[in-house]
Amino acid sequence: MVMSPNLSLTNDQREIILTMGRTIPESDVIVLSASSENHYDEMQAMFQNLHTVVYPNMANFTMVLFDIGLTKEQRSTVITFPVNFFKSIHEEQYLLCLETFDCTGMLTLCLYWASIVKARKCLVYQDVSVRWLNDFHITFDRANHYGHQMFLFKSSIRSTLIHRCSGIWKKIPARSCPTRSLKLPQCYTTQAMSVSNITMKNENYVVIFVISVLIVLVYIALSRNCAEIAHPTVKRTRKVAADETNLSSQSQATLIRQLTDLLLYRLSQPNNAEKILFTESCDTVASKSELGCTNYSCPRGINPDPGARVKSMVMSPNLSLTNDQREIILTMGRTIPESDVIVLSASSENHFDEMQAMFQNLHTVVYPNMANFTMVLFDIGLTKEQRSMTERNCKCHVVTFPVHLFKAYMKNNFCYAWKPLIVLASIVKARKYLVYQDASVRWLNDFHITFDRTNKYGHQMFRYRNSIRSTLNTYPQMFQFMEEDPCTFMPYPELHATSMLHKNDPLVVKTVLEPWARCALDETCMCPVEPSKSIVCKRDSFIQHRCHRFDQSAITLIMGKMYGDDIYRFLAPADAKSVSINQSQTSLIKELTNILLYRLSQPNDAEKIRHTESCDTVASKTEIACTNYSCPRGINPDAGARVRNMVMSPKFSLSTDQREMILTVGKTIPESKVIILSASSANHYAEMQAMFQNLHTVVYPNMASFTMVLFDIGLTRKQRSTVINF
């Protein structure tokens, strides 16, 4: 195609053609048409269709109409349409273009080439006979994925091969279709019923339309800019979403087939992510480890059929948003400007310090190396002063999370139900992909590796190094809501919800992000138990449903349902040095406070000890504890404040060097469920022997998986040698 002299433009030819479009403004998308006097009525109907169906649901586009023979009166009425650009083809330009190709009837092709160079992404050409239907976005989005969307006549029209001979177009006439008022559904195969009512005045029109479509494919392929189609605005997305909710069964089937095709394409891509399959039987693993395993007695696994998985995600009432739910969510992001990439985070008052460190990282590592992106921060509880400072310094778009629009449990940030909602609200403004990060995330210099993989594979997720099986940290109510058996998910590792990247395309939105948001809107799914009672995961317990991880549990289950054993394909490679996820002091204090509150809530039969007698009467005559009622302050009754005081005080905190030195002392101690620890010197040797006698007879026989550790803090050589014999 590139080397053939008959298919290559000379410099002069190219320059002549490009001159025709030099005044067309650049846009993401160019919608192009042309009209002459005898097609004026059709052109009016075309604009009526564009105004009602396409214009309200597109962003960053230019409509270009070339005048190839309108009368002066017709042209004046056309200009009353809100056409972004109107271009006349003067007679000399028309002849010059035709002379360039030494043929007649090639004007349309000149217009294609003159216009597409002004499209940053794609050109949509339509004759005036074309009418787009509400589902036009399906075809437009397929262009984003496949590079072209062409339309084929059915076999009943035999005019697909056209030859030029001596300047005269020759054709094979259509046989089965009437020559006048030919309606598209009778003789035309459409993509997802997204275009209709192409009226063909005569056989000549059929021929010219077909040849123009076939030839333009070559020229569009030569354009380096035609890669993507503009993504919808919030308004368009609401309309599309509403349409999709009420799709006919035929349209539902079309959507599922298209999403399945996209899934199969992604699964076919070469991928260097490590394949993760936990095939060891849970009979041997589950009772002694957190690792994933396979329950071979489980009545069902993840469906191996990609199409069935897509259908399950799209058709399930529990995983689908209603029109009202979708509209409320998308309203949250209406003020976010469109960009190629949306970087998204959220913060409340207690994460303000972390958030500042996050922005420091973004400003130094990410911002200088990214173009055409918007940083969005959702305010989920900042103070007025914190928000004001953030807006001044963050170089970001700050949005208030409208908690009043949702049920009461949404006010508890520790349910994390806000996260799936802000992700869905924001991704519709990303022309390419969205990057979500908690305030604890710090990007490294190679962040672009992970970002670039998102565009190719659709997601980039992160997992814990130890691959904790998801059933340990997910309550049964979530499995019930998703109509799944917990044993099905035992092989699948828990995913991070602190950082994730998603591409804005129908497969990701319809099969992952909308189901995630749907779960967030139902308390029984996302937050079935008060967070302070469910957040603590006892690492030495391997019991199913030992705790609950809210948004993290939900995204893990949804990714598992959707991708099954192929889930590893959507994980960032373990060796990708692109991100560091830190447990900051704020996160640590929150987690420790939750653990403390949980422990304080447990039933306890220990005797309550509180010495309330005044020290004025007790202190001078006894050792017993008492209360000094004149003391200016007591122990802080706020559990969180007490934790914070212990963690943050310099006098109670170890430096890194101090901690490293201490931990070195125990480096040879083997791991066990229980460590029994003691120490002895020479003068306590006899006592130590009695202690071991007791341990051997009472404790050792009744304990499993423990290690007894004795630190020698001054034994003689002889004493030590006898200890080793124990």
XYZ file of C-alpha atoms in Angstrom:
726
model
C 0.000 0.000 0.000
C 2.811 2.411 0.839
C 5.144 1.572 -2.034
C 2.690 1.260 -4.937
C 2.965 4.310 -7.279
C -0.733 3.969 -8.089
C -1.683 4.242 -4.386
C 0.787 6.930 -3.303
C 0.323 10.686 -3.456
C 2.970 12.949 -4.896
C 4.004 15.960 -2.840
C 2.080 18.271 -5.186
C -1.064 16.173 -4.969
C -0.878 16.054 -1.176
C -0.292 19.812 -0.919
C -3.259 20.626 -3.172
C -5.588 18.428 -1.127
C -4.397 19.669 2.266
C -4.834 23.273 1.129
C -8.581 22.617 0.965
C -8.723 21.949 4.704
C -6.211 24.461 5.981
C -8.848 26.631 7.730
C -10.624 23.733 9.452
C -10.029 23.942 13.227
C -8.407 20.975 14.941
C -10.668 18.763 17.094
C -10.592 15.296 18.607
C -13.240 14.210 16.102
C -14.166 15.623 12.689
C -17.702 14.781 11.517
C -17.658 15.360 7.758
C -20.271 15.613 5.048
C -20.839 17.388 1.732
C -23.882 18.493 -0.219
C -24.937 19.910 -3.564
C -28.182 21.452 -4.774
C -29.938 18.185 -5.604
C -29.232 16.717 -2.125
C -30.383 19.753 -0.152
C -33.531 18.126 1.292
C -31.607 15.062 2.410
C -28.983 17.311 3.974
C -31.621 19.099 6.057
C -32.891 15.759 7.355
C -29.300 14.723 8.113
C -28.728 17.823 10.251
C -32.023 17.260 12.054
C -30.771 13.787 12.989
C -27.344 15.070 14.050
C -28.848 17.817 16.224
C -31.123 15.459 18.132
C -29.024 12.283 18.385
C -25.312 13.018 18.006
C -24.569 16.637 18.964
C -25.978 16.422 22.554
C -23.909 13.330 23.258
C -20.506 14.257 21.842
C -17.713 16.470 23.150
C -14.737 18.160 21.467
C -15.793 17.663 17.856
C -16.149 19.821 14.735
C -18.892 19.316 12.168
C -17.582 20.170 8.684
C -19.838 20.565 5.660
C -18.315 21.059 2.217
C -20.453 22.998 -0.280
C -20.069 21.126 -3.573
C -22.842 22.918 -5.444
C -25.492 24.481 -3.199
C -27.395 27.505 -4.472
C -26.826 30.840 -2.736
C -30.235 30.583 -1.051
C -29.615 27.007 0.092
C -26.226 27.946 1.466
C -27.662 30.859 3.466
C -30.151 28.513 5.146
C -27.428 25.965 5.901
C -25.416 28.574 7.763
C -28.316 28.953 10.211
C -27.518 25.438 11.399
C -24.880 25.433 14.206
C -22.250 23.953 11.901
C -18.776 24.414 13.367
C -17.204 24.855 9.950
C -18.650 25.554 6.506
C -16.447 25.249 3.435
C -17.166 26.033 -0.193
C -15.450 24.096 -2.926
C -14.834 26.655 -5.648
C -14.996 25.480 -9.196
C -11.282 25.853 -9.715
C -10.562 23.807 -6.577
C -12.999 21.146 -7.746
C -11.322 20.895 -11.134
C -7.852 21.029 -9.621
C -8.656 18.123 -7.326
C -10.089 16.086 -10.159
C -7.131 16.868 -12.405
C -4.818 15.773 -9.616
C -6.356 12.308 -9.756
C -7.115 12.425 -13.483
C -10.620 11.095 -12.901
C -14.170 12.174 -12.209
C -16.197 11.407 -9.102
C -13.167 11.512 -6.775
C -14.092 14.745 -5.015
C -15.349 12.938 -1.910
C -11.957 11.341 -1.451
C -10.272 14.748 -1.660
C -12.539 15.970 1.132
C -11.672 12.989 3.345
C -7.963 13.594 3.088
C -8.237 17.375 3.451
C -10.270 16.977 6.668
C -8.763 14.016 8.505
C -5.455 15.771 9.111
C -7.381 18.154 11.401
C -8.785 15.275 13.487
C -6.594 14.528 16.481
C -8.324 11.191 16.847
C -10.866 10.149 14.217
C -12.914 11.249 11.266
C -16.559 10.251 10.852
C -17.694 10.634 7.251
C -21.353 10.416 6.309
C -23.282 11.095 3.145
C -26.372 13.228 3.636
C -28.498 10.074 3.519
C -27.092 8.713 6.796
C -29.197 8.768 9.985
C -27.582 7.789 13.295
C -29.667 5.959 15.922
C -29.361 6.244 19.712
C -26.813 3.455 19.909
C -24.373 5.206 17.563
C -21.831 5.237 20.414
C -21.413 1.461 20.092
C -20.050 1.844 16.574
C -17.999 4.912 17.546
C -16.443 3.032 20.471
C -15.638 0.065 18.220
C -13.702 2.485 16.017
C -11.634 3.331 19.079
C -10.795 -0.334 19.517
C -10.436 -1.589 15.949
C -9.295 1.516 14.054
C -12.148 1.497 11.484
C -15.868 0.859 11.330
C -17.115 0.132 7.828
C -20.540 -1.015 6.618
C -21.134 -3.824 4.104
C -23.998 -4.288 1.708
C -25.747 -7.630 1.756
C -25.033 -10.024 -1.091
C -28.230 -8.984 -2.880
C -26.449 -5.809 -4.000
C -23.839 -6.805 -6.566
C -22.242 -3.379 -7.119
C -19.144 -3.755 -4.965
C -16.473 -3.842 -7.658
C -16.111 -0.652 -9.674
C -13.525 0.076 -12.324
C -12.539 3.368 -13.887
C -12.152 3.268 -17.646
C -11.545 6.307 -19.868
C -12.911 8.682 -17.225
C -16.320 6.942 -17.077
C -17.583 5.081 -13.977
C -18.801 1.573 -14.791
C -20.949 -0.422 -12.434
C -22.756 -3.722 -11.943
C -26.364 -2.701 -11.264
C -28.194 -3.728 -8.115
C -30.553 -6.608 -8.772
C -32.813 -7.132 -5.788
C -33.370 -3.688 -4.374
C -35.688 -1.008 -5.761
C -33.901 1.842 -7.467
C -35.709 4.591 -5.596
C -36.185 5.247 -1.867
C -34.073 2.241 -0.889
C -34.238 1.881 2.905
C -31.117 0.622 4.651
C -32.649 -2.209 6.726
C -33.758 -3.941 3.498
C -30.387 -4.151 1.816
C -27.760 -3.276 4.376
C -25.936 -4.894 7.269
C -25.460 -2.502 10.200
C -23.184 -2.448 13.215
C -25.368 -2.664 16.341
C -28.264 -0.923 14.510
C -26.465 2.371 14.945
C -27.091 3.819 11.477
C -30.280 3.749 9.434
C -32.352 5.262 6.598
C -29.787 5.659 3.848
C -31.925 6.721 0.904
C -30.399 5.935 -2.481
C -31.846 7.912 -5.344
C -30.599 5.662 -8.138
C -28.089 2.999 -9.048
C -25.369 5.580 -9.615
C -25.713 6.650 -6.006
C -25.272 3.083 -4.797
C -22.077 2.730 -6.793
C -20.540 6.039 -5.731
C -21.331 5.394 -2.064
C -19.751 1.929 -2.114
C -16.578 2.995 -3.887
C -16.107 6.010 -1.606
C -16.379 3.769 1.453
C -13.901 1.241 0.059
C -11.312 3.815 -0.976
C -11.489 5.944 2.162
C -10.367 2.904 4.176
C -6.945 3.190 2.560
C -6.584 6.862 3.343
C -7.784 6.635 6.916
C -5.261 3.849 7.481
C -2.493 6.242 6.435
C -3.430 8.800 9.075
C -1.383 8.477 12.232
C -3.948 10.444 14.193
C -6.965 8.173 13.829
C -6.561 6.138 17.016
C -9.436 6.896 19.303
C -12.898 8.391 19.484
C -13.823 11.066 22.018
C -15.362 9.724 25.172
C -18.806 10.789 26.304
C -19.666 13.735 28.454
C -21.710 13.149 31.591
C -24.816 14.200 29.710
C -24.150 11.737 26.923
C -23.312 8.980 29.353
C -26.568 9.439 31.196
C -28.508 9.180 27.972
C -26.557 6.171 26.774
C -26.895 4.506 30.157
C -30.625 5.081 30.143
C -30.886 3.656 26.644
C -28.841 0.616 27.562
C -30.976 -0.134 30.604
C -33.999 -0.429 28.323
C -32.301 -2.264 25.494
C -34.322 -4.827 23.633
C -33.193 -8.399 24.072
C -31.600 -8.191 20.616
C -29.601 -5.109 21.621
C -28.644 -6.743 24.927
C -27.326 -9.691 22.974
C -25.409 -7.336 20.676
C -23.848 -5.533 23.629
C -22.850 -8.812 25.285
C -21.350 -10.079 22.022
C -19.339 -6.885 21.537
C -18.061 -6.919 25.115
C -17.156 -10.586 24.740
C -15.221 -9.826 21.554
C -13.286 -7.121 23.375
C -12.581 -9.475 26.287
C -11.320 -12.203 23.946
C -9.089 -9.680 22.210
C -7.563 -8.598 25.533
C -7.035 -12.177 26.647
C -5.196 -12.863 23.378
C -2.615 -10.117 23.947
C 0.947 -11.154 24.920
C 1.385 -10.521 28.635
C 4.455 -10.802 30.849
C 2.518 -10.791 34.123
C 3.290 -13.796 36.305
C 0.601 -16.467 36.057
C -0.917 -17.010 39.487
C -2.811 -20.237 40.058
C -3.240 -21.694 43.540
C -3.971 -25.325 42.741
C -2.924 -26.942 46.017
C -5.871 -28.524 47.789
C -7.486 -26.492 50.556
C -7.663 -29.728 52.560
C -3.939 -29.359 53.236
C -3.545 -25.567 53.082
C -6.603 -23.849 54.543
C -6.062 -24.815 58.178
C -2.466 -23.612 58.399
C -1.976 -20.781 55.911
C -3.587 -17.640 54.464
C -2.510 -18.527 50.919
C -4.945 -19.239 48.139
C -5.903 -22.847 47.487
C -8.432 -24.842 45.486
C -11.436 -26.464 47.106
C -11.905 -29.488 44.876
C -15.225 -30.343 46.529
C -16.706 -26.926 45.688
C -19.923 -27.448 43.690
C -18.954 -24.878 41.052
C -16.066 -22.756 39.855
C -15.855 -19.594 37.787
C -17.493 -20.193 34.403
C -14.721 -20.885 31.835
C -16.822 -19.342 29.021
C -15.905 -15.619 28.605
C -19.257 -14.842 27.005
C -21.140 -16.391 29.908
C -19.100 -14.342 32.381
C -19.822 -11.111 30.505
C -23.513 -11.964 30.369
C -23.561 -12.680 34.108
C -22.062 -9.271 34.922
C -24.314 -7.323 32.533
C -27.613 -9.112 33.217
C -27.521 -9.623 37.008
C -29.995 -7.262 38.771
C -27.705 -7.159 41.825
C -24.788 -5.954 39.702
C -26.628 -3.478 37.457
C -27.367 0.174 38.170
C -30.823 1.640 37.677
C -31.146 4.832 35.648
C -31.638 6.875 38.828
C -28.612 5.342 40.543
C -26.407 5.954 37.530
C -27.628 9.532 37.163
C -26.917 10.363 40.813
C -23.402 8.930 40.566
C -22.551 10.687 37.303
C -23.865 13.990 38.662
C -20.993 13.904 41.169
C -18.461 14.328 38.369
C -20.247 16.903 36.234
C -17.721 19.690 36.987
C -14.639 17.566 36.247
C -12.996 18.663 32.981
C -12.346 16.048 30.303
C -8.743 14.886 29.910
C -6.875 11.942 28.452
C -6.086 10.742 31.982
C -7.881 11.355 35.291
C -5.748 10.879 38.421
C -8.172 10.462 41.327
C -7.919 10.459 45.106
C -9.983 11.370 48.172
C -9.187 12.648 51.633
C -10.763 13.451 54.970
C -9.513 15.406 57.963
C -7.550 12.542 59.508
C -5.668 11.835 56.265
C -4.636 15.421 55.579
C -0.943 14.930 56.414
C -0.782 11.822 54.221
C -2.508 13.681 51.424
C 0.095 16.453 51.528
C 2.854 13.859 51.179
C 0.941 12.280 48.280
C 0.784 15.611 46.438
C 4.474 16.173 47.087
C 5.138 12.871 45.325
C 2.761 13.694 42.459
C 4.264 17.147 41.936
C 7.822 15.841 41.771
C 7.408 12.459 40.013
C 4.159 12.385 38.018
C 3.147 15.931 37.059
C 6.411 16.797 35.222
C 6.181 13.602 33.147
C 2.506 13.603 32.175
C 0.543 15.612 29.625
C -3.192 16.189 29.214
C -4.319 14.916 32.614
C -6.520 16.209 35.424
C -5.882 15.521 39.099
C -9.198 15.172 40.943
C -9.527 15.131 44.729
C -12.836 14.290 46.402
C -13.337 15.992 49.757
C -14.868 13.347 52.047
C -14.420 15.277 55.289
C -11.694 17.929 55.159
C -11.978 20.933 57.461
C -12.585 24.326 55.867
C -8.957 25.331 56.484
C -7.581 22.069 55.077
C -9.688 22.370 51.936
C -8.670 25.980 51.395
C -4.981 25.075 51.706
C -5.436 22.122 49.359
C -7.148 24.167 46.660
C -4.347 26.732 46.781
C -1.489 24.262 46.467
C -2.570 20.930 44.987
C -2.844 21.829 41.279
C -5.988 19.744 41.255
C -9.767 19.864 40.857
C -11.465 19.517 44.267
C -14.995 18.067 44.429
C -17.204 17.683 47.499
C -18.577 14.166 47.950
C -22.388 14.628 48.229
C -22.963 12.245 51.114
C -26.474 13.665 51.634
C -27.616 11.976 48.406
C -27.075 8.497 49.829
C -28.187 6.314 52.726
C -26.935 6.917 56.273
C -24.177 4.275 56.231
C -22.394 6.276 53.523
C -21.491 8.841 56.214
C -19.133 6.296 57.763
C -15.975 6.683 55.664
C -14.674 3.386 57.040
C -17.313 1.550 54.973
C -15.382 2.784 51.898
C -18.620 2.841 49.893
C -17.630 6.273 48.569
C -14.685 4.844 46.605
C -16.482 2.865 43.848
C -18.856 5.806 43.372
C -16.167 8.446 42.826
C -14.294 6.100 40.464
C -17.372 5.623 38.267
C -18.277 9.331 38.440
C -14.785 10.348 37.329
C -13.847 7.778 34.694
C -16.433 9.075 32.212
C -14.293 12.238 31.982
C -11.157 10.247 31.056
C -10.657 9.900 27.323
C -8.126 7.127 27.970
C -7.924 5.823 31.538
C -8.287 6.631 35.233
C -5.679 6.236 37.972
C -7.090 5.862 41.492
C -4.816 6.152 44.503
C -5.276 6.390 48.249
C -3.280 9.058 50.042
C -0.732 6.388 51.039
C 0.380 5.731 47.431
C 3.743 7.014 46.211
C 4.636 6.620 42.522
C 8.206 5.767 41.565
C 10.071 6.966 38.482
C 8.933 4.019 36.344
C 5.225 4.707 36.951
C 4.678 5.076 33.183
C 5.209 1.310 32.715
C 2.082 0.549 34.725
C 0.171 3.470 33.209
C 0.932 2.296 29.661
C -0.145 -1.283 30.439
C -3.573 0.046 31.438
C -4.239 1.289 27.914
C -3.379 -2.141 26.532
C -5.004 -4.524 29.015
C -7.871 -2.451 30.455
C -6.832 -2.688 34.131
C -3.745 -2.615 36.279
C -4.381 -3.973 39.769
C -1.976 -4.722 42.608
C -1.990 -7.703 44.964
C -0.458 -8.452 48.328
C 2.882 -10.201 48.186
C 1.551 -13.096 50.277
C -1.615 -13.474 48.157
C -4.073 -13.806 51.027
C -7.137 -15.723 49.845
C -10.127 -13.437 49.557
C -12.552 -15.651 51.490
C -10.697 -15.025 54.765
C -11.305 -11.277 54.636
C -14.801 -11.108 53.139
C -18.062 -11.519 55.047
C -20.628 -14.049 53.765
C -23.229 -11.323 53.111
C -21.176 -10.063 50.157
C -21.015 -13.538 48.616
C -24.779 -13.886 49.093
C -25.407 -10.516 47.439
C -23.336 -11.570 44.429
C -24.976 -15.011 44.427
C -21.666 -16.813 44.737
C -20.333 -19.685 46.825
C -17.298 -18.635 48.925
C -15.438 -21.833 48.071
C -15.373 -20.723 44.414
C -13.073 -17.817 45.315
C -10.555 -19.618 47.509
C -7.949 -19.748 44.671
C -8.104 -15.994 44.064
C -5.765 -13.617 45.912
C -6.964 -10.464 47.607
C -6.328 -7.344 45.528
C -5.267 -3.923 46.748
C -7.916 -1.218 46.649
C -5.354 1.442 47.579
C -4.260 1.861 43.969
C -5.807 0.732 40.690
C -5.947 1.833 37.062
C -8.905 1.351 34.723
C -9.388 2.129 31.031
C -12.536 4.005 30.069
C -14.185 1.565 27.719
C -17.515 -0.309 27.751
C -16.016 -3.618 28.910
C -14.392 -2.123 32.005
C -17.303 0.164 32.891
C -20.155 -2.303 32.312
C -18.602 -5.468 33.736
C -16.396 -4.167 36.577
C -16.976 -0.570 37.665
C -20.781 -0.504 37.517
C -21.093 -3.788 39.479
C -18.598 -2.415 42.036
C -20.680 0.767 42.396
C -23.887 -1.273 42.658
C -22.445 -3.180 45.610
C -21.405 0.114 47.235
C -25.010 1.332 47.080
C -26.247 -1.651 49.099
C -25.288 -1.787 52.765
C -25.714 -5.562 52.959
C -23.061 -5.966 50.272
C -20.449 -3.322 51.052
C -20.846 -2.690 54.773
C -22.948 -5.432 56.410
C -21.381 -4.961 59.877
C -20.166 -1.904 61.797
C -16.583 -1.348 60.550
C -15.025 -1.216 64.019
C -16.311 -4.762 64.590
C -15.267 -6.205 61.241
C -12.007 -4.519 60.231
C -9.672 -6.549 62.455
C -8.166 -9.540 60.641
C -6.519 -11.946 63.089
C -3.503 -13.118 61.148
C -3.148 -16.289 63.203
C -6.719 -17.326 62.393
C -7.511 -19.145 59.162
C -11.276 -19.257 59.647
C -13.460 -18.235 56.696
C -14.914 -14.700 56.945
C -12.675 -13.725 59.873
C -13.020 -10.029 58.872
C -14.293 -7.774 56.094
C -12.428 -5.444 53.725
C -15.362 -3.528 52.143
C -14.321 -1.970 48.773
C -11.277 -4.231 48.617
C -13.347 -7.382 49.106
C -15.854 -6.230 46.482
C -13.338 -5.413 43.745
C -11.550 -8.733 44.381
C -14.774 -10.725 43.980
C -15.893 -8.774 40.908
C -12.525 -9.162 39.168
C -12.623 -12.871 40.033
C -16.163 -13.270 38.669
C -15.268 -11.447 35.480
C -11.816 -12.833 34.675
C -11.507 -16.130 36.581
C -8.122 -17.810 36.145
C -7.109 -15.007 33.760
C -7.186 -12.415 36.538
C -3.378 -12.425 36.631
C -3.356 -10.794 33.177
C -4.724 -7.597 34.692
C -2.235 -7.344 37.557
C 0.814 -5.114 37.481
C 3.896 -7.356 37.180
C 5.499 -8.077 40.539
C 8.844 -6.751 39.302
C 7.395 -3.460 38.021
C 9.080 -0.824 40.190
C 6.367 1.752 39.630
C 4.588 2.255 42.936
C 5.163 2.168 46.670
C 2.158 1.740 48.948
C 3.045 2.995 52.408
C 1.228 2.469 55.646
C 1.445 6.029 56.858
C 1.166 7.067 60.493
C -2.435 8.156 59.972
C -3.397 4.789 58.486
C -1.497 2.994 61.236
C -3.242 4.972 63.984
C -6.627 4.254 62.415
C -5.930 0.532 62.163
C -4.536 0.308 65.690
C -7.520 2.229 67.054
C -9.917 -0.176 65.333
C -8.063 -3.124 66.852
C -8.184 -1.507 70.295
C -11.908 -0.782 70.021
C -12.546 -4.334 68.894
C -10.648 -5.760 71.861
C -12.389 -3.459 74.305
C -15.747 -4.629 72.940
C -15.080 -8.309 73.684
C -16.836 -9.946 76.676
C -14.380 -10.266 79.560
C -14.759 -11.919 82.954
C -11.724 -10.206 84.462
C -12.462 -8.298 87.642
C -12.788 -4.561 87.059
C -10.195 -2.704 89.108
C -10.713 0.959 89.744
C -9.421 2.582 92.932
C -11.717 5.543 93.357
C -10.997 6.361 97.008
C -9.437 9.810 97.401
C -5.708 9.961 97.853
C -6.298 12.615 100.519
C -7.369 9.836 102.898
C -5.363 6.868 101.570
C -1.981 7.984 100.287
C -0.356 8.754 103.628
C -1.115 5.424 105.294
C -1.189 2.666 102.674
C 0.356 1.451 99.415
C -3.024 0.848 97.827
C -3.844 2.859 94.720
C -6.170 5.851 94.976
C -7.528 8.753 92.891
C -6.123 12.258 93.150
C -9.163 14.379 92.410
C -7.103 17.564 92.251
C -4.909 16.221 89.418
C -5.157 18.643 86.464
C -5.718 15.881 83.929
C -6.464 12.189 83.703
C -5.856 9.521 81.083
C -7.545 10.564 77.845
C -10.875 8.671 77.560
C -10.639 8.729 73.730
C -9.121 5.437 72.560
C -7.893 6.959 69.293
C -6.178 9.820 71.105
C -4.370 7.356 73.374
C -3.132 5.349 70.376
C -2.025 8.511 68.606
C -0.121 9.688 71.680
C 1.827 6.417 71.887
C 2.612 6.298 68.156
C 3.450 9.953 67.623
C 5.453 10.761 70.763
C 9.194 10.999 69.943
C 9.967 9.616 73.405
C 7.952 6.462 72.741
C 8.973 5.920 69.104
C 11.946 3.946 67.842
C 14.192 5.317 65.154
C 14.848 3.127 62.124
C 18.355 2.316 63.370
C 17.094 1.443 66.829
C 14.412 -0.845 65.453
C 16.831 -2.543 63.062
C 19.343 -3.180 65.829
C 16.693 -4.725 68.081
C 15.227 -6.944 65.354
C 18.688 -8.244 64.478
C 18.800 -9.869 67.914
C 15.910 -12.178 67.008
C 16.812 -12.942 63.404
C 17.585 -16.633 64.121
C 14.336 -17.332 65.991
C 12.041 -19.550 63.901
C 8.478 -18.372 63.227
C 5.722 -20.060 65.234
C 2.157 -19.391 66.244
C 3.344 -18.951 69.820
C 6.698 -17.790 71.163
C 7.382 -18.562 74.837
C 10.158 -16.259 75.972
C 12.364 -16.045 79.020
C 15.889 -14.951 79.993
C 18.386 -16.002 82.666
C 21.755 -15.137 84.134
C 24.078 -17.137 86.414
C 22.363 -16.106 89.646
C 18.942 -17.262 88.383
C 20.088 -20.619 87.056
C 18.358 -22.730 89.728
C 15.079 -20.884 89.226
C 15.396 -21.345 85.499
C 15.742 -25.114 85.901
C 12.551 -25.217 87.936
C 10.794 -23.124 85.268
C 11.774 -25.590 82.544
C 10.657 -28.495 84.711
C 7.215 -26.887 84.904
C 7.101 -26.135 81.180
C 8.048 -29.695 80.280
C 5.368 -31.271 82.417
C 2.479 -28.804 82.111
C 2.817 -26.676 78.967
C 4.828 -28.546 76.328
C 2.570 -31.641 76.216
C -0.490 -29.443 75.686
C 0.784 -26.991 73.080
C 1.314 -27.278 69.331
C 3.291 -25.060 66.961
C 5.273 -23.070 69.504
C 8.908 -22.141 70.077
C 10.538 -21.735 73.484
C 13.183 -18.984 73.393
C 15.689 -18.361 76.186
C 17.992 -15.356 76.082
C 21.319 -15.864 77.795
C 21.985 -12.651 79.726
C 24.907 -13.937 81.789
C 24.955 -17.717 82.180
C 28.276 -19.453 82.699
C 29.534 -21.688 79.909
C 28.690 -24.774 81.942
C 25.190 -23.494 82.790
C 24.552 -22.683 79.142
C 25.620 -26.157 77.993
C 23.116 -27.740 80.385
C 20.360 -25.413 79.151
C 20.944 -26.571 75.579
C 20.157 -30.108 76.724
C 16.595 -29.068 77.571
